Coordinates of C-alpha atoms in Angstrom, one line a residue:
Chain N
I166 CA -27.6 -24.6 85.9
L167 CA -25.4 -23.0 83.5
N168 CA -27.0 -20.9 80.4
V169 CA -25.4 -20.0 77.4
E170 CA -27.6 -17.9 74.8
Q171 CA -27.2 -17.2 71.2
S172 CA -28.6 -14.1 69.4
P173 CA -30.2 -13.6 66.9
Q174 CA -31.8 -17.1 66.4
S175 CA -31.6 -16.7 62.7
L176 CA -30.2 -14.6 59.8
H177 CA -30.4 -14.0 56.3
V178 CA -27.7 -11.7 54.5
Q179 CA -26.7 -11.0 51.0
E180 CA -23.5 -12.1 49.8
G181 CA -20.7 -9.5 50.3
D182 CA -22.5 -8.3 53.5
S183 CA -20.4 -8.7 57.1
T184 CA -22.3 -10.2 59.7
N185 CA -21.7 -10.9 63.8
F186 CA -23.3 -12.8 66.4
T187 CA -23.6 -12.8 69.9
C188 CA -22.9 -15.6 72.7
S189 CA -23.7 -14.2 76.3
F190 CA -22.6 -17.2 79.1
P191 CA -22.0 -16.8 82.6
S192 CA -19.1 -14.8 83.4
S193 CA -18.2 -16.7 87.1
N194 CA -15.9 -19.8 87.1
F195 CA -15.3 -19.2 83.1
Y196 CA -12.8 -21.9 81.6
A197 CA -13.1 -21.8 78.0
L198 CA -15.4 -20.9 75.3
H199 CA -16.2 -23.2 72.2
W200 CA -17.5 -22.2 68.5
Y201 CA -18.5 -24.6 66.1
R202 CA -19.9 -23.9 62.6
W203 CA -22.3 -26.5 62.0
E204 CA -23.8 -27.3 58.3
T205 CA -27.0 -29.1 57.7
A206 CA -26.6 -32.7 57.7
K207 CA -23.2 -32.8 58.5
S208 CA -21.2 -32.9 61.9
P209 CA -20.3 -30.0 63.8
E210 CA -17.0 -28.5 63.4
A211 CA -15.0 -26.4 65.5
L212 CA -13.7 -23.4 64.6
F213 CA -12.2 -21.8 67.9
V214 CA -11.7 -22.7 71.7
M215 CA -11.1 -19.2 73.5
T216 CA -9.9 -19.1 77.1
L217 CA -8.5 -15.8 77.7
N218 CA -10.3 -12.1 78.6
G219 CA -9.7 -10.4 75.3
D220 CA -8.5 -13.2 73.2
E221 CA -9.0 -12.7 69.3
K222 CA -9.0 -15.6 67.3
K223 CA -9.4 -15.8 63.3
K224 CA -9.6 -18.3 60.7
G225 CA -9.9 -16.8 57.1
R226 CA -13.1 -14.6 57.0
I227 CA -14.0 -16.0 60.0
S228 CA -12.9 -14.4 63.5
A229 CA -14.1 -14.1 67.2
T230 CA -13.5 -12.0 70.6
L231 CA -14.1 -13.1 74.1
N232 CA -15.1 -11.1 77.0
T233 CA -14.7 -13.0 79.8
K234 CA -15.5 -10.7 82.6
E235 CA -19.3 -9.6 81.1
G236 CA -19.5 -12.9 79.7
Y237 CA -19.6 -12.5 75.8
S238 CA -18.3 -13.5 72.7
Y239 CA -18.7 -12.3 69.2
L240 CA -18.6 -14.3 66.2
Y241 CA -17.8 -12.3 62.9
I242 CA -18.0 -13.3 59.3
K243 CA -16.5 -10.7 56.7
G244 CA -17.8 -10.6 53.3
S245 CA -20.3 -13.5 53.7
Q246 CA -20.3 -16.1 50.8
P247 CA -23.2 -18.6 50.3
E248 CA -21.0 -21.6 51.6
D249 CA -20.9 -19.7 54.9
S250 CA -24.5 -20.5 55.1
A251 CA -24.5 -22.7 58.6
T252 CA -25.3 -23.0 62.0
Y253 CA -23.3 -21.4 64.6
L254 CA -22.9 -23.0 67.9
C255 CA -21.1 -21.9 70.8
A256 CA -20.5 -23.9 74.1
L257 CA -19.0 -23.5 77.5
G258 CA -16.1 -25.9 78.1
G259 CA -14.8 -26.8 81.7
Q260 CA -11.8 -28.9 82.4
A261 CA -10.6 -31.6 79.7
G262 CA -12.7 -34.5 80.0
T263 CA -16.0 -32.4 80.6
A264 CA -18.9 -32.1 78.9
L265 CA -20.1 -28.9 76.8
I266 CA -22.8 -26.8 77.6
F267 CA -24.4 -25.4 73.8
G268 CA -25.9 -22.5 73.0
K269 CA -28.8 -23.1 70.6
G270 CA -27.0 -21.6 67.6
T271 CA -27.8 -18.9 65.2
T272 CA -28.5 -20.4 61.5
L273 CA -27.1 -17.8 59.1
S274 CA -27.9 -18.0 55.5
V275 CA -26.8 -16.0 52.3
S276 CA -27.8 -15.5 49.3
S277 CA -26.1 -14.9 46.4
Chain T
D291 CA -7.4 -39.5 59.7
A292 CA -10.3 -41.3 60.5
G293 CA -12.8 -39.1 62.4
V294 CA -15.8 -40.2 64.7
I295 CA -17.8 -42.9 63.3
Q296 CA -21.4 -43.3 63.9
S297 CA -23.6 -46.0 62.8
P298 CA -26.2 -46.1 61.7
R299 CA -26.8 -42.8 59.6
H300 CA -30.1 -43.1 59.7
E301 CA -32.8 -45.1 61.3
V302 CA -36.7 -45.5 61.1
T303 CA -38.5 -47.5 62.9
E304 CA -42.1 -48.2 64.9
M305 CA -42.5 -47.6 68.7
G306 CA -41.8 -49.8 70.7
Q307 CA -38.8 -51.6 69.2
E308 CA -35.6 -51.4 70.6
V309 CA -32.9 -49.2 68.8
T310 CA -29.0 -49.2 68.9
L311 CA -26.5 -46.2 68.1
R312 CA -22.9 -47.2 67.7
C313 CA -19.9 -44.6 67.7
K314 CA -16.4 -45.3 67.3
P315 CA -14.4 -42.1 69.0
I316 CA -11.1 -40.9 67.7
S317 CA -8.1 -43.5 68.1
G318 CA -6.3 -41.9 71.2
H319 CA -9.3 -40.1 72.6
N320 CA -10.7 -41.0 76.1
S321 CA -13.6 -39.3 76.4
L322 CA -16.8 -39.8 74.7
F323 CA -19.8 -37.9 74.7
W324 CA -23.3 -38.7 73.3
Y325 CA -25.7 -35.4 72.8
R326 CA -28.9 -35.3 71.3
Q327 CA -30.4 -32.7 68.9
T328 CA -33.8 -31.4 68.8
M329 CA -35.6 -28.4 67.8
M330 CA -37.1 -27.2 71.2
R331 CA -33.9 -28.1 73.3
G332 CA -30.6 -27.6 70.7
L333 CA -27.6 -29.9 71.5
E334 CA -28.1 -31.6 75.0
L335 CA -25.6 -33.6 76.4
L336 CA -26.8 -37.1 77.2
I337 CA -24.0 -39.1 79.0
Y338 CA -20.4 -38.7 78.8
F339 CA -17.3 -41.3 79.6
N340 CA -13.8 -41.0 80.6
N341 CA -11.3 -43.9 80.0
N342 CA -14.7 -46.3 79.2
V343 CA -16.2 -45.3 82.7
P344 CA -19.8 -43.4 82.6
I345 CA -18.9 -39.9 84.9
D346 CA -22.0 -38.1 84.1
D347 CA -25.4 -39.7 82.7
S348 CA -27.6 -36.8 84.3
G349 CA -29.0 -36.1 80.8
M350 CA -30.4 -39.3 80.2
P351 CA -33.9 -38.8 79.5
E352 CA -35.2 -41.7 81.5
D353 CA -34.4 -45.4 82.1
R354 CA -35.3 -46.3 78.2
F355 CA -32.2 -45.2 77.4
S356 CA -28.8 -47.1 78.2
A357 CA -25.2 -46.5 77.4
K358 CA -22.2 -48.3 77.3
M359 CA -18.8 -48.2 76.2
P360 CA -17.0 -51.8 76.7
N361 CA -13.4 -50.6 75.4
A362 CA -11.8 -47.6 74.5
S363 CA -12.9 -47.7 70.6
F364 CA -16.4 -48.5 70.8
S365 CA -19.8 -47.1 72.4
T366 CA -23.4 -48.2 72.3
L367 CA -26.5 -45.7 73.4
K368 CA -29.7 -47.9 72.9
I369 CA -33.4 -47.3 73.6
Q370 CA -35.6 -49.8 74.6
P371 CA -38.8 -49.5 74.0
S372 CA -38.7 -46.4 71.5
E373 CA -41.2 -44.0 71.5
P374 CA -42.0 -41.0 69.1
R375 CA -40.8 -38.3 70.9
D376 CA -37.4 -40.2 70.9
S377 CA -36.9 -38.7 67.5
A378 CA -34.1 -36.7 66.9
V379 CA -30.5 -36.8 65.8
Y380 CA -28.1 -38.2 68.0
F381 CA -24.4 -37.1 67.9
C382 CA -21.2 -38.7 69.3
A383 CA -18.1 -36.8 70.2
S384 CA -14.9 -37.3 71.7
S385 CA -12.1 -35.6 72.9
S386 CA -8.6 -36.4 74.9
S387 CA -8.9 -35.7 78.8
D388 CA -5.2 -35.3 78.8
R389 CA -5.0 -31.7 76.8
E390 CA -6.2 -28.9 77.7
R391 CA -8.5 -27.0 75.9
Q392 CA -8.8 -28.8 73.0
P393 CA -12.6 -29.0 71.0
Q394 CA -14.3 -32.1 70.9
H395 CA -14.8 -33.9 67.5
F396 CA -17.9 -34.9 66.1
G397 CA -19.5 -37.7 64.2
D398 CA -22.0 -36.9 61.7
G399 CA -24.5 -38.5 63.7
T400 CA -27.6 -40.6 63.2
R401 CA -30.9 -39.3 62.5
L402 CA -33.4 -41.3 64.7
S403 CA -37.0 -41.5 63.3
I404 CA -39.9 -43.3 65.9
L405 CA -42.9 -43.9 63.8

């Protein structure tokens, strides 16, 4: 059974702080790693799909890195804003048309 | 562009009643996924379809749960009879199995409360 672990479970930062969280996964038979942003009462929104070891992707103040050999990905948020408050999910993906295996998420709360 | 559409958004019903959740995937997507989100287990896969055919239903909790996809633009998840422990948010997602490494697109979910 594949296990996707995220840490920390929750995080509270002040506006302007930069933060990061971790997604760990089995490194064998890796195919793709997905990051989603999930605001309360909304649907999960895709941030990144990462596939190659050493990949770095960026979207505004949010960026992610991937290490497939050791089985982890980091998500960074630079200069957190209250609107960044959400749960950030990572998921292991397989070939197209297969299901994702999600971690339980890191819930970020940003105070102004 | 219309995203994944789920209905109803909220459902409150008494235990023992039949519950039907509905999903319309994004047009052109041929993979459809049903997930359930609970505090204890996070977001877990229930069942998914490719080209309207169920591929993996190992996540369906028990025989009270059933899912169908009669055509490419509609799927239902049915619980009969419902129990309080079925209370959760149920998400539908779709993607294209013809394109590799693409994200799944989620609906807004159905928040189900069984009293």
